[in-house]
Backbone as JSON, one array per atom type, in Angstrom:
{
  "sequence": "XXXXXXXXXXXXXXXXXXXXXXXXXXXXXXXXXXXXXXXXXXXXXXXXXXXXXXXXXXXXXXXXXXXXXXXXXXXXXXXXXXXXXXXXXXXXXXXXXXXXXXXXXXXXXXXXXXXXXXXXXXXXXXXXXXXXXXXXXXXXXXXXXXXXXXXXXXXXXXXXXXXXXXXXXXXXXXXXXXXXXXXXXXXXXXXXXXXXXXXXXXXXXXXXXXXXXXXXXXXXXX",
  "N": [[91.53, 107.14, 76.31], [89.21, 104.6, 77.92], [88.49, 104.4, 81.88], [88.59, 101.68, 82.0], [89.96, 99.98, 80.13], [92.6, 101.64, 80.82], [93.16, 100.47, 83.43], [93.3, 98.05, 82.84], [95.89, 98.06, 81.06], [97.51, 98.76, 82.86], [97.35, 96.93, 85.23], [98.48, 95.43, 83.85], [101.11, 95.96, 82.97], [102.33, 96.31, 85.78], [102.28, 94.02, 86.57], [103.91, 92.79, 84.91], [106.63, 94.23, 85.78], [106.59, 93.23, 88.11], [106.53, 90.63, 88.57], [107.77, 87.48, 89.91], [109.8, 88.76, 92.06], [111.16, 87.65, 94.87], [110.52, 88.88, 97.56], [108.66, 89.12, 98.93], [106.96, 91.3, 98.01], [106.23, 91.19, 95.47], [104.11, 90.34, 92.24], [102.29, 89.16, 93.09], [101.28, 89.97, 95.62], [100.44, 92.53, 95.26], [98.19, 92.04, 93.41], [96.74, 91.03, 95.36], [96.13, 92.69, 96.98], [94.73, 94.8, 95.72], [92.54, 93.13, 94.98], [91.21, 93.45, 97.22], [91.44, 95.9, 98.08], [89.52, 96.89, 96.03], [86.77, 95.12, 96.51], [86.78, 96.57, 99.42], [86.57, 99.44, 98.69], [84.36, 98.43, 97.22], [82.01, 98.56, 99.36], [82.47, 100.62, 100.77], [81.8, 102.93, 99.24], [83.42, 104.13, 97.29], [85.32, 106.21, 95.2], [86.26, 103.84, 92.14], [88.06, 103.52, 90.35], [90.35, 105.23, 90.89], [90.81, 103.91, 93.44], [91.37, 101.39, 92.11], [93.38, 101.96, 90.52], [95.82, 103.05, 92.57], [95.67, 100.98, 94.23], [97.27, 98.92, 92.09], [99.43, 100.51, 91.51], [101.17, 100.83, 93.56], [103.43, 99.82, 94.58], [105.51, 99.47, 92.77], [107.81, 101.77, 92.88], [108.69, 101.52, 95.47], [110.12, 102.55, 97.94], [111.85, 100.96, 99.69], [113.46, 99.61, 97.7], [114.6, 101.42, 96.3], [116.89, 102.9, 97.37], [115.59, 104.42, 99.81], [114.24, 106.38, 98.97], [112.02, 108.22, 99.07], [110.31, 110.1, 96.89], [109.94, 108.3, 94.67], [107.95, 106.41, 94.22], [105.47, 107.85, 93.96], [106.27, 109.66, 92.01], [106.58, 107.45, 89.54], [104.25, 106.41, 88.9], [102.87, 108.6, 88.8], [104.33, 109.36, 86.19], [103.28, 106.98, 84.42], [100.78, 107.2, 84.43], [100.28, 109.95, 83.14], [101.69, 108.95, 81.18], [99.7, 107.42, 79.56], [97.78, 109.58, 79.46], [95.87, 110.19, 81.53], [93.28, 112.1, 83.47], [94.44, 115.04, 84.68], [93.83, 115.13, 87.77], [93.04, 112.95, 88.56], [95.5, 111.59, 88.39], [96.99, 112.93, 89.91], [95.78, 112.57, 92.55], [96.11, 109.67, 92.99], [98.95, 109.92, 93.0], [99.34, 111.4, 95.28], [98.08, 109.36, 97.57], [99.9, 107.47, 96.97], [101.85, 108.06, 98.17], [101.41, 108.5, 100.69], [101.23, 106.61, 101.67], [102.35, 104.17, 103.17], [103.15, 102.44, 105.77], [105.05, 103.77, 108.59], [106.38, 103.85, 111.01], [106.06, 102.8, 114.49], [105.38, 104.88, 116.14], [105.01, 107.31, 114.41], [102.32, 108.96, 112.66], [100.01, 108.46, 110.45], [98.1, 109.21, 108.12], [95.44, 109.42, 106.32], [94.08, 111.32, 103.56], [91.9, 110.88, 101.37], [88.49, 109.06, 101.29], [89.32, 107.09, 99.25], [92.32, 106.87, 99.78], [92.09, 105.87, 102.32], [90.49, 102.98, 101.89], [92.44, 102.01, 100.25], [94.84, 102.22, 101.38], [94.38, 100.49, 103.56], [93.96, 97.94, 102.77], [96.15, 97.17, 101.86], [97.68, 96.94, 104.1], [96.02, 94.95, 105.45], [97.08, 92.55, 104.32], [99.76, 92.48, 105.23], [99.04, 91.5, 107.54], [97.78, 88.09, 109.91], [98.24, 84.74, 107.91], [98.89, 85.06, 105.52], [100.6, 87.88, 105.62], [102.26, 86.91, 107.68], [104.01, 85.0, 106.03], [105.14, 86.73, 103.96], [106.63, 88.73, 106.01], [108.72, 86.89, 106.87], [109.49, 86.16, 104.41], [110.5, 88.68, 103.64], [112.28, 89.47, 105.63], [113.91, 87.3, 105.38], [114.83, 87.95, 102.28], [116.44, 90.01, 102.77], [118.4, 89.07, 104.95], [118.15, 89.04, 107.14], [118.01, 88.03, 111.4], [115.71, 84.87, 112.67], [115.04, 85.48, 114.78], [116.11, 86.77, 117.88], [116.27, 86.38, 121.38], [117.9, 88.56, 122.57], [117.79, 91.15, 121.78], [115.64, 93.31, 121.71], [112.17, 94.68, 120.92], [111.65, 97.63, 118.96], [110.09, 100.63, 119.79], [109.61, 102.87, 116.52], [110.45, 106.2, 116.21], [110.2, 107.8, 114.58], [110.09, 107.58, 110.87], [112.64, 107.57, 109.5], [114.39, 106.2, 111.15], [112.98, 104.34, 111.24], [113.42, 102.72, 108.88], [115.96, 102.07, 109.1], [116.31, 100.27, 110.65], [117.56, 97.16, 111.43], [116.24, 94.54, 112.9], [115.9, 91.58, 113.98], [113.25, 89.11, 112.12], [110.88, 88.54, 113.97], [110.97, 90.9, 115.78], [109.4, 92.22, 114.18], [106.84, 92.01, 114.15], [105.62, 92.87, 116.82], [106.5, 95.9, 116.54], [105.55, 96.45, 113.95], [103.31, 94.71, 112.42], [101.46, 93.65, 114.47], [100.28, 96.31, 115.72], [98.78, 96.68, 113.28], [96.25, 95.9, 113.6], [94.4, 98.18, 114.91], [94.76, 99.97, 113.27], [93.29, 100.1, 110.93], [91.0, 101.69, 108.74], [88.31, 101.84, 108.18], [85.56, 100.21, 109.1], [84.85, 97.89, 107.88], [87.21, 96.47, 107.23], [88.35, 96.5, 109.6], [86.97, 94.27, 110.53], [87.85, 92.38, 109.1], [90.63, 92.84, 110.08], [90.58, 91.61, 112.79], [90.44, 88.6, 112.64], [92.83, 88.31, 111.81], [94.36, 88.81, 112.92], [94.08, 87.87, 115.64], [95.37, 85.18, 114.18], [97.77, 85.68, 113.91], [99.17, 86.02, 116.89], [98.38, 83.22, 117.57], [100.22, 82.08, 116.22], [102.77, 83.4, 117.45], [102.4, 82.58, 120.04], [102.79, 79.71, 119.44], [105.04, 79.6, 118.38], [107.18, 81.0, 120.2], [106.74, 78.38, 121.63], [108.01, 76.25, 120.65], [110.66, 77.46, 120.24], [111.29, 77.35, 122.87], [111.19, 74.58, 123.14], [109.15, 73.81, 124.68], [106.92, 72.83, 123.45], [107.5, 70.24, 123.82], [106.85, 69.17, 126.02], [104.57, 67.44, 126.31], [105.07, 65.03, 125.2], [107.58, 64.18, 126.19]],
  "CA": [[91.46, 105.76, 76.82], [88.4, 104.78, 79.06], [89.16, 103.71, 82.67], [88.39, 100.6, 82.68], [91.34, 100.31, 79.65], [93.88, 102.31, 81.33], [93.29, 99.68, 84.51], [93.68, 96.91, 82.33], [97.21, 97.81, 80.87], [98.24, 99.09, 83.93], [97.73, 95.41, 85.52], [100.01, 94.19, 83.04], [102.19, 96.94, 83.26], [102.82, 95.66, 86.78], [102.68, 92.56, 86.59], [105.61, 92.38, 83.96], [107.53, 94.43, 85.91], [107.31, 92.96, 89.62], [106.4, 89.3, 88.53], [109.3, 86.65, 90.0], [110.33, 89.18, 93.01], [111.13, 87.16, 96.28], [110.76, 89.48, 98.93], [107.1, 89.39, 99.54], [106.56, 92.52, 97.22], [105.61, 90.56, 93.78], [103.01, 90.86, 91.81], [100.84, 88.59, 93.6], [100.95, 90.95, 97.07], [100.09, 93.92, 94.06], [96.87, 91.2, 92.85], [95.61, 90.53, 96.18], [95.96, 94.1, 97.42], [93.77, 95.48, 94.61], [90.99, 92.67, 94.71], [91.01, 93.73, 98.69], [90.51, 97.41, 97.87], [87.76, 96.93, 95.46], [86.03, 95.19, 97.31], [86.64, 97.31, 100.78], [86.36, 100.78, 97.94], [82.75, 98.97, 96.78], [81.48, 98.27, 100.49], [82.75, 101.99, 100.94], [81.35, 104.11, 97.92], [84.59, 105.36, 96.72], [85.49, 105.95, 93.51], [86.79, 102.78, 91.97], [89.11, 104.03, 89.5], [91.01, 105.74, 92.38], [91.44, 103.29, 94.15], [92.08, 100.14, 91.8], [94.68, 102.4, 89.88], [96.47, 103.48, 93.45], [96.31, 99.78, 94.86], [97.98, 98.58, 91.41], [100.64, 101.39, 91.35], [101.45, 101.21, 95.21], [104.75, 99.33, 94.8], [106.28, 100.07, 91.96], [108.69, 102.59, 93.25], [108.57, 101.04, 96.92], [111.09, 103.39, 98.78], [112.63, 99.71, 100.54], [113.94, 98.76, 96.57], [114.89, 102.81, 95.91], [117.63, 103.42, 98.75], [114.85, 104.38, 100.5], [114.15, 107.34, 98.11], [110.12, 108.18, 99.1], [109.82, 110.22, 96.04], [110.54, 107.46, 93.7], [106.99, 105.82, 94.05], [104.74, 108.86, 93.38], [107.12, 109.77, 90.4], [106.71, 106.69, 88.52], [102.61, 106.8, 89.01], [102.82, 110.02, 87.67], [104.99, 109.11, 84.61], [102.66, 106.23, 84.02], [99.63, 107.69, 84.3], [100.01, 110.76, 82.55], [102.02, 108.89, 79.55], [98.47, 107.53, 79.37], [96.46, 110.66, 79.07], [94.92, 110.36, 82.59], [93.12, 112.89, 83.86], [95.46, 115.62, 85.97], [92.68, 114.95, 89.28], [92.94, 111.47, 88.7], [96.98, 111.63, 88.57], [97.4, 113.35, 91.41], [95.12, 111.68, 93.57], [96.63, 108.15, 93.33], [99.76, 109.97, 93.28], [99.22, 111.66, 96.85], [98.16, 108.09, 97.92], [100.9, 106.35, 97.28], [103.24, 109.39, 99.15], [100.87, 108.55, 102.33], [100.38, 104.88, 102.12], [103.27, 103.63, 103.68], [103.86, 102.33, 107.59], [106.18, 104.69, 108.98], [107.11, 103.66, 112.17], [105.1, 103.16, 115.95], [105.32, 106.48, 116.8], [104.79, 107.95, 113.21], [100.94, 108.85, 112.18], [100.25, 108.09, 108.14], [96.46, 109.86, 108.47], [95.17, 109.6, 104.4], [93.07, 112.83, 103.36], [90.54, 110.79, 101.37], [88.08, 108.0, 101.46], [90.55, 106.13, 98.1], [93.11, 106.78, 100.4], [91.75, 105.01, 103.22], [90.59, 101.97, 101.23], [94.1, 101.07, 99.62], [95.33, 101.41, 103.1], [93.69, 98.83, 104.22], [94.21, 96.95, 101.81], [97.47, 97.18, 101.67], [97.93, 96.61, 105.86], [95.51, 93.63, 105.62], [98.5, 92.2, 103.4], [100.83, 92.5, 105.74], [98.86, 90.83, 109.16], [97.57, 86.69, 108.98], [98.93, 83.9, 107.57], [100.39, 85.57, 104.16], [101.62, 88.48, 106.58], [103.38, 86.08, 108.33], [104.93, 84.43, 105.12], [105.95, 87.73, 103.55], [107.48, 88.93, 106.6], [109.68, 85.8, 106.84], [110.24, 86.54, 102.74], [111.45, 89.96, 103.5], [113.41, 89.08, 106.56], [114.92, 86.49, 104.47], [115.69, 88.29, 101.44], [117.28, 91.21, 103.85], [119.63, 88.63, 105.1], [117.57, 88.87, 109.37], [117.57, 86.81, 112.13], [114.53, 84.83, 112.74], [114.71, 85.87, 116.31], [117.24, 87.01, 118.77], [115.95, 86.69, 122.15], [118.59, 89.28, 123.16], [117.02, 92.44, 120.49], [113.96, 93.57, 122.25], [111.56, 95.55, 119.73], [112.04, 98.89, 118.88], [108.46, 101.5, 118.92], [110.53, 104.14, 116.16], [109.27, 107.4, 116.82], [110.41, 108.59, 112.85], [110.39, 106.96, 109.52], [114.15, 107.69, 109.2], [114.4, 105.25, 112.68], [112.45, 102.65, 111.22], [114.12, 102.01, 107.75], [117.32, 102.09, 109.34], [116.43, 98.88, 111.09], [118.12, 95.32, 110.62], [116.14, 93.87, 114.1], [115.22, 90.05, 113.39], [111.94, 88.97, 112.17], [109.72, 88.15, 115.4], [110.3, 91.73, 116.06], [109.07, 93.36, 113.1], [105.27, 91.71, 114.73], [105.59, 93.9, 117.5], [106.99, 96.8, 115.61], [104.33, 96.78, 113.05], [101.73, 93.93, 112.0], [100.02, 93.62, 115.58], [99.46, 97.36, 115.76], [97.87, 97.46, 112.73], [94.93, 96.09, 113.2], [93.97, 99.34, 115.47], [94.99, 101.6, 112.96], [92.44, 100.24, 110.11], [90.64, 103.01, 108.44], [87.45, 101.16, 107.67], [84.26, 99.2, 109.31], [84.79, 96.78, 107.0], [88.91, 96.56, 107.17], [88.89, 96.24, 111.37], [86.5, 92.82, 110.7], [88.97, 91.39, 108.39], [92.01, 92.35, 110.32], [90.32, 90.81, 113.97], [90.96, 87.48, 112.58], [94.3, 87.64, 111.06], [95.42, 89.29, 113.87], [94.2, 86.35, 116.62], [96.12, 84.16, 113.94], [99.62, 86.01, 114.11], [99.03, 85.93, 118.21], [98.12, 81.95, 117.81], [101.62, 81.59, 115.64], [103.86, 83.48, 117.69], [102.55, 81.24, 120.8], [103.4, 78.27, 119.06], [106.69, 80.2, 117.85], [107.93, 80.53, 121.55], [106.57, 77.16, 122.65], [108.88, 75.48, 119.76], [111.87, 77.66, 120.13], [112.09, 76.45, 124.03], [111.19, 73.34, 123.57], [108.22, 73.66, 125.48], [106.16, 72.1, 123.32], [107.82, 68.8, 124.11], [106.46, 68.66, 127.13], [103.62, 66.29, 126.98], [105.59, 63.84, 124.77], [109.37, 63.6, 126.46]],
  "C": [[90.44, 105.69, 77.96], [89.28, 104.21, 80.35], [89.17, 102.58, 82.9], [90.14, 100.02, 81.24], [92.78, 100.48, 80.15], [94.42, 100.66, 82.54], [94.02, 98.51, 83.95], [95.4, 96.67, 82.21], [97.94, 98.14, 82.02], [98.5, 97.89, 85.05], [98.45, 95.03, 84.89], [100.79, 95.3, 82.94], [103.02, 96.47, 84.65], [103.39, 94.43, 87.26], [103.92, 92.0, 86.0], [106.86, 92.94, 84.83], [107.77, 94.05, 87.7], [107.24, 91.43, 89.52], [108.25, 88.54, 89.15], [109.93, 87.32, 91.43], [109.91, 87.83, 94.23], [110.92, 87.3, 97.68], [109.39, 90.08, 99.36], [106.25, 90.4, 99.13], [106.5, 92.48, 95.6], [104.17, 91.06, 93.12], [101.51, 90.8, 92.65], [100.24, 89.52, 94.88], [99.86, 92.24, 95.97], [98.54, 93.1, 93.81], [95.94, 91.43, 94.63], [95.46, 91.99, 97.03], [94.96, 95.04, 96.71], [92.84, 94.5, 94.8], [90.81, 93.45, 96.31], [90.25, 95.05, 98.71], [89.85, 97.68, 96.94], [86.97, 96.25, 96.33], [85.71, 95.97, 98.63], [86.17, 98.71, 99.86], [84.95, 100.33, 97.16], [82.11, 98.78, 98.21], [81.62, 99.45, 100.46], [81.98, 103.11, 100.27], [82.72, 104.8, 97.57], [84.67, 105.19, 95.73], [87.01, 104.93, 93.08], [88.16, 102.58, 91.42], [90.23, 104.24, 90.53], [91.65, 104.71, 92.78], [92.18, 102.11, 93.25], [93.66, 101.36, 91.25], [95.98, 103.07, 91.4], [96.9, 102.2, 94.18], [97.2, 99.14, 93.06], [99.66, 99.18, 91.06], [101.39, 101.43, 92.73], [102.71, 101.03, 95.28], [105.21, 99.28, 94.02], [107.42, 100.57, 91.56], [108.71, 102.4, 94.59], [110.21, 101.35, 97.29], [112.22, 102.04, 99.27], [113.85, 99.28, 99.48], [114.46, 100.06, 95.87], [116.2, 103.59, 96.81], [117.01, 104.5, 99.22], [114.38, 105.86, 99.98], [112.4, 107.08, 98.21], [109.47, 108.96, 97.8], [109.46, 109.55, 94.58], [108.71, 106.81, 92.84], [105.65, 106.38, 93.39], [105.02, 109.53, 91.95], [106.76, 108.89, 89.31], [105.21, 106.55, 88.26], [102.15, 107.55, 88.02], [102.98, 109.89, 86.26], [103.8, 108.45, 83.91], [101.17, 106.43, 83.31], [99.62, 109.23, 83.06], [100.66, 110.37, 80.73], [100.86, 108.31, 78.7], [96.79, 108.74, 79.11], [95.2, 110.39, 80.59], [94.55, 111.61, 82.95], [94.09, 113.57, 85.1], [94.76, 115.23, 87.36], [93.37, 113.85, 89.63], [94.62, 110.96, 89.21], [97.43, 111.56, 89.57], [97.13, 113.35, 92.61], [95.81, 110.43, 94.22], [98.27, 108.31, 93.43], [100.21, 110.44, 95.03], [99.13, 110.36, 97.73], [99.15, 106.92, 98.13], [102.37, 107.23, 98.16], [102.58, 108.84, 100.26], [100.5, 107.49, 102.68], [100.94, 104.35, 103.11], [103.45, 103.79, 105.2], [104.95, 103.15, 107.99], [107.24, 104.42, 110.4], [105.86, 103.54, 113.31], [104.78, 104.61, 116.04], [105.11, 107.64, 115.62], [102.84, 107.94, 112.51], [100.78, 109.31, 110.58], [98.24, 108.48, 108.12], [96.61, 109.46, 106.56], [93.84, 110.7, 104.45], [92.1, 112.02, 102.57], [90.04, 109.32, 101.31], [88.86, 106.75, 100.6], [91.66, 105.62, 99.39], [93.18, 105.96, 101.62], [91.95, 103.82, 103.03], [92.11, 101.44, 100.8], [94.95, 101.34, 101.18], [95.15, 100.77, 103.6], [93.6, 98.35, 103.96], [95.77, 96.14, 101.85], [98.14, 96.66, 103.32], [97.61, 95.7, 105.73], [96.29, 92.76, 104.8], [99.23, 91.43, 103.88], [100.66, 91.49, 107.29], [98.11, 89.7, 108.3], [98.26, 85.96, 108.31], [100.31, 84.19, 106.19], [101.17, 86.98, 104.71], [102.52, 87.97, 107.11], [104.72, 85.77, 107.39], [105.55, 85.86, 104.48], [106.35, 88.75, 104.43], [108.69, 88.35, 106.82], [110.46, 85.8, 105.59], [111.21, 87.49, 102.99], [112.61, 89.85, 104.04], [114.57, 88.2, 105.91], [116.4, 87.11, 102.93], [116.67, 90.11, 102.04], [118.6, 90.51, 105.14], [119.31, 88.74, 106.78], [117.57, 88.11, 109.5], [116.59, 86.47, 111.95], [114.08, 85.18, 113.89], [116.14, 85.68, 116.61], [116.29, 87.26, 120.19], [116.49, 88.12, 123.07], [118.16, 90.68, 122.9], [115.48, 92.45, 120.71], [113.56, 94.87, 120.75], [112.19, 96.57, 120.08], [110.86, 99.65, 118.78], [109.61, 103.02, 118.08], [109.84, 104.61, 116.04], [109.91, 108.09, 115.16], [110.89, 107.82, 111.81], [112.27, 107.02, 109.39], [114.53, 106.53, 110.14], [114.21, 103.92, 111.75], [113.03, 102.44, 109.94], [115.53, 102.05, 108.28], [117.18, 100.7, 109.94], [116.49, 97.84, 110.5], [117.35, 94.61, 111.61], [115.75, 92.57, 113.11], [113.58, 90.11, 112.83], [110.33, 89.32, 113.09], [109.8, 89.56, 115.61], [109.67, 92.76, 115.73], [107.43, 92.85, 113.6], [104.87, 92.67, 115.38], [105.77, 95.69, 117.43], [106.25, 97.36, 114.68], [103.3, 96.06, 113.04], [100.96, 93.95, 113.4], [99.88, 95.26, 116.06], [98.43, 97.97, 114.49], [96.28, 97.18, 112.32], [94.03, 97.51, 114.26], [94.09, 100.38, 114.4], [93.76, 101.25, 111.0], [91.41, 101.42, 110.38], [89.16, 102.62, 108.46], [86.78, 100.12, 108.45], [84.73, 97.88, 108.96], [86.72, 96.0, 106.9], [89.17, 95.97, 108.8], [87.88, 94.53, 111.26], [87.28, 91.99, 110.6], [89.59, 91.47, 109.42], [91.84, 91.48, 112.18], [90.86, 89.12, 113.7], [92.42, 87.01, 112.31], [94.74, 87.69, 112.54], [95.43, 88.14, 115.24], [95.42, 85.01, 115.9], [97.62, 84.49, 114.28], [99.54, 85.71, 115.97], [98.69, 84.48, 118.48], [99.58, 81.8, 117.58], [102.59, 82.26, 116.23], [103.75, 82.83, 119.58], [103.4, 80.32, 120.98], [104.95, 78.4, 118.58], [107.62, 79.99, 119.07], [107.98, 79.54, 121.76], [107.94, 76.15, 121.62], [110.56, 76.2, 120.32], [112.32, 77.5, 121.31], [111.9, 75.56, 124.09], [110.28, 72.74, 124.26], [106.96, 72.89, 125.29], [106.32, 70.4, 123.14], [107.34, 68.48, 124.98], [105.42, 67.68, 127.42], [103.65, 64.77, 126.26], [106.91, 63.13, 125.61], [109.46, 64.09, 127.94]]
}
C-alpha cells in the first residue's frame, strides 16, 4: 500500500471511530491537528508521512478515555499500522510519538527525540491554547462533570504525570496549569508565532472572565 493510501484509510479509520465525541477530543480536534502539522512538518522539512500518520493516530487510545492506561495509545498505532503492512521504522516512529506527545504536568518535561516528533507536538498544543482551546477546555471540564471556577482552589504546578491526571480542579485552573505555559514550551519557529497570538487571546478572555464573574464589568453602566 503506498503512503499516501495508508493516510487516506487511516483518516477514515479515525474519523469513524472518534466522530460525535463531546469532550473536545473528536474527530475534528484529530482534522485540525493534522492540517497544523503538515503544514508546521512542510515549513520544517520533516518527513510527512511521519508526521500526518502520528497527528491522525494521536488520540485514539488517549490515556484520559483508557483509565489512564499510557500504553493503550501506542498499542493501537501499532495494531493499525502494521495490520496495514507499514514499514517496521515507520511503525515505530509514530508509535514512540504518540508515547511522548502528551502534557504531563508543570513540573514534568515531554522532550520528543525527533524533528516528526516535534511537529505533531505543536500541533497538537496549538489545539489546546486560543479560542478553540478555550472551547475544548470548557468541553472537557464539562464532560468531566468541573467547576467553572472556584475562587477558593488555587492552581496546582504537578510535579508528576500521576499528580496531574488525578486532578478534578475547576476549569479556569486548568489555564494556569497547562494552556498558558505552553506557549514557551513550543518546539518550533514556526509553532511559537502561532501560539503568541492565541495565547494574548486566552489572557484577553480570562480578563473579561474575572471582570464578569465580579461584576466589575458593570461598572460603567450601573
Amino acid at each position: 500500500m503506498s503512503a499516501d493510501a495508508l493516510i487516506e484509510q487511516t483518516a477514515a479509520h479515525v474519523q469513524a471511530a472518534m466522530s460525535g465525541d463531546g469532550s473536545g477530543h473528536d474527530w475534528w480536534h484529530i482534522h485540525r491537528v493534522w492540517r497544523m502539522a503538515l503544514r508546521l512538518g512542510q515549513h520544517e522539512g520533516a518527513d510527512l508521512d511521519v508526521v500526518q500518520l502520528a497527528a491522525l493516530l494521536h488520540d485514539l487510545g488517549d490515556q484520559k478515555f483508557h483509565g489512564g492506561d499510557e500504553s493503550v495509545g501506542p498499542r493501537m498505532a501499532r495494531d493499525w499500522l502494521n495490520r496495514h503492512d507499514a514499514p517496521p521504522a515507520l511503525v515505530e516512529h509514530v508509535a514512540e510519538i504518540i508515547r511522548d506527545l502528551s502534557f504531563k504536568g508543570a513540573g514534568v518535561a515531554t522532550p520528543m527525540r525527533t524533528l516528526e516528533g516535534m511537529v505533531v507536538q505543536d500541533a497538537d498544543r496549538l489545539d489546546a491554547i486560543g479560542a478553540v482551546g478555550i472551547a475544548r477546555a470548557f468541553a472537557y471540564g464539562g464532560h468531566k462533570g468541573r467547576l467553572l471556577y472556584d475562587p477558593d482552589v488555587p492552581p496546582q504546578m504537578h510535579a508528576s504525570f500521576a499528580e496531574y491526571k488525578r486532578s478534578s480542579a475547576p476549569t479556569i485552573n486548568h489555564f494556569y496549569e497547562k494552556l498558558l505555559l505552553l506557549k514557551r514550551l513550543m518546539n518550533t519557529a514556526a509553532a511559537r508565532q502561532v501560539a503568541e497570538a492565541r495565547h494574548r487571546f486566552m489572557e484577553t478572555y480570562l480578563d473579561q472572565f474575572y471582570a464578569e464573574w465580579d461584576a466589575r464589568d458593570a461598572g460603567d453602566v450601573l
